[in-house]
Amino acid sequence: MRALSPIVAEDVWFVNAAGQVLNGRGESEKLRTRTHAMQFKDSVRTVTATEIQFRTPEIAVAHVSWGMVGDKDPDGTPRNPAAAS
């Protein structure tokens, strides 16, 4: 996760799939490090679509559609992909 952080803007404002708002590169790296150590350690994410809209020349909003297999609940239980449908 440390290798990924330099490509993320220092002032990033990120909303994850659970609706959790992360403010700044440090907060984003901290959460990703924790969740990828267990919940997403064996997961594979596939991006199916990406849409980027520039609101100003310096500000963009990105919407990414994706799917994942191999992830786990916070308690370590494998997730059931059929239950999420």
Coordinates of C-alpha atoms in Angstrom, one line a residue:
M1 CA 0.0 0.0 0.0
R2 CA 2.9 2.3 0.5
A3 CA 4.0 1.8 -3.1
L4 CA 0.5 2.9 -4.2
S5 CA 0.3 6.0 -2.1
P6 CA 2.6 8.3 -4.1
I7 CA 0.2 8.1 -7.1
V8 CA -2.7 9.3 -5.0
A9 CA -3.2 13.0 -4.5
E10 CA -2.2 14.3 -1.1
D11 CA -5.6 16.0 -0.7
V12 CA -7.7 13.0 -2.1
W13 CA -11.3 12.8 -1.0
F14 CA -12.3 9.1 -1.4
V15 CA -15.6 7.3 -0.7
N16 CA -15.2 3.6 -0.5
A17 CA -17.8 0.9 -1.4
A18 CA -19.0 0.9 2.3
G19 CA -19.7 4.6 2.1
Q20 CA -16.8 5.5 4.3
V21 CA -15.2 8.9 3.5
L22 CA -11.4 9.1 3.6
N23 CA -9.8 12.5 3.6
G24 CA -6.2 12.7 2.5
R25 CA -3.5 10.3 1.3
G26 CA -2.5 9.3 4.8
E27 CA -6.0 8.3 5.9
S28 CA -6.5 6.4 2.7
E29 CA -3.2 4.5 3.0
K30 CA -4.0 3.6 6.6
L31 CA -7.4 2.0 5.8
R32 CA -6.0 0.2 2.7
T33 CA -3.1 -1.2 4.6
R34 CA -5.4 -2.6 7.3
T35 CA -8.0 -4.1 5.0
H36 CA -5.5 -5.5 2.6
A37 CA -3.7 -7.3 5.4
M38 CA -6.7 -9.6 5.9
Q39 CA -10.0 -8.8 4.2
F40 CA -8.6 -8.3 0.7
K41 CA -5.4 -10.3 1.0
D42 CA -6.6 -13.1 -1.3
S43 CA -9.0 -11.1 -3.4
V44 CA -9.1 -10.2 -7.1
R45 CA -10.8 -7.1 -8.2
T46 CA -11.9 -6.6 -11.8
V47 CA -12.7 -3.1 -13.1
T48 CA -15.6 -3.2 -15.6
A49 CA -16.0 0.5 -16.4
T50 CA -14.4 3.8 -15.6
E51 CA -15.9 7.3 -16.2
I52 CA -14.0 10.5 -15.4
Q53 CA -15.6 13.9 -15.4
F54 CA -13.5 17.0 -15.0
R55 CA -15.4 19.6 -13.0
T56 CA -12.6 22.1 -13.5
P57 CA -9.2 21.7 -15.1
E58 CA -7.8 20.7 -11.7
I59 CA -10.7 18.7 -10.2
A60 CA -12.0 15.4 -11.5
V61 CA -14.7 13.0 -10.3
A62 CA -14.1 9.3 -11.2
H63 CA -16.8 6.6 -11.1
V64 CA -15.4 3.1 -11.2
S65 CA -17.6 0.0 -11.7
W66 CA -15.9 -3.2 -10.5
G67 CA -16.4 -6.7 -9.1
M68 CA -14.4 -8.8 -6.6
V69 CA -13.9 -12.4 -5.7
G70 CA -11.9 -13.9 -2.8
D71 CA -12.7 -11.1 -0.2
K72 CA -13.7 -11.7 3.4
D73 CA -15.9 -10.1 6.0
P74 CA -14.0 -8.1 8.7
D75 CA -14.2 -11.3 11.0
G76 CA -12.4 -13.3 8.3
T77 CA -15.4 -15.2 7.0
P78 CA -15.3 -15.6 3.2
R79 CA -18.0 -13.5 1.6
N80 CA -20.8 -15.2 -0.4
P81 CA -21.0 -13.4 -3.8
A82 CA -24.5 -14.7 -4.4
A83 CA -25.7 -12.9 -1.2
A84 CA -24.6 -9.5 -2.5
S85 CA -26.8 -9.8 -5.6

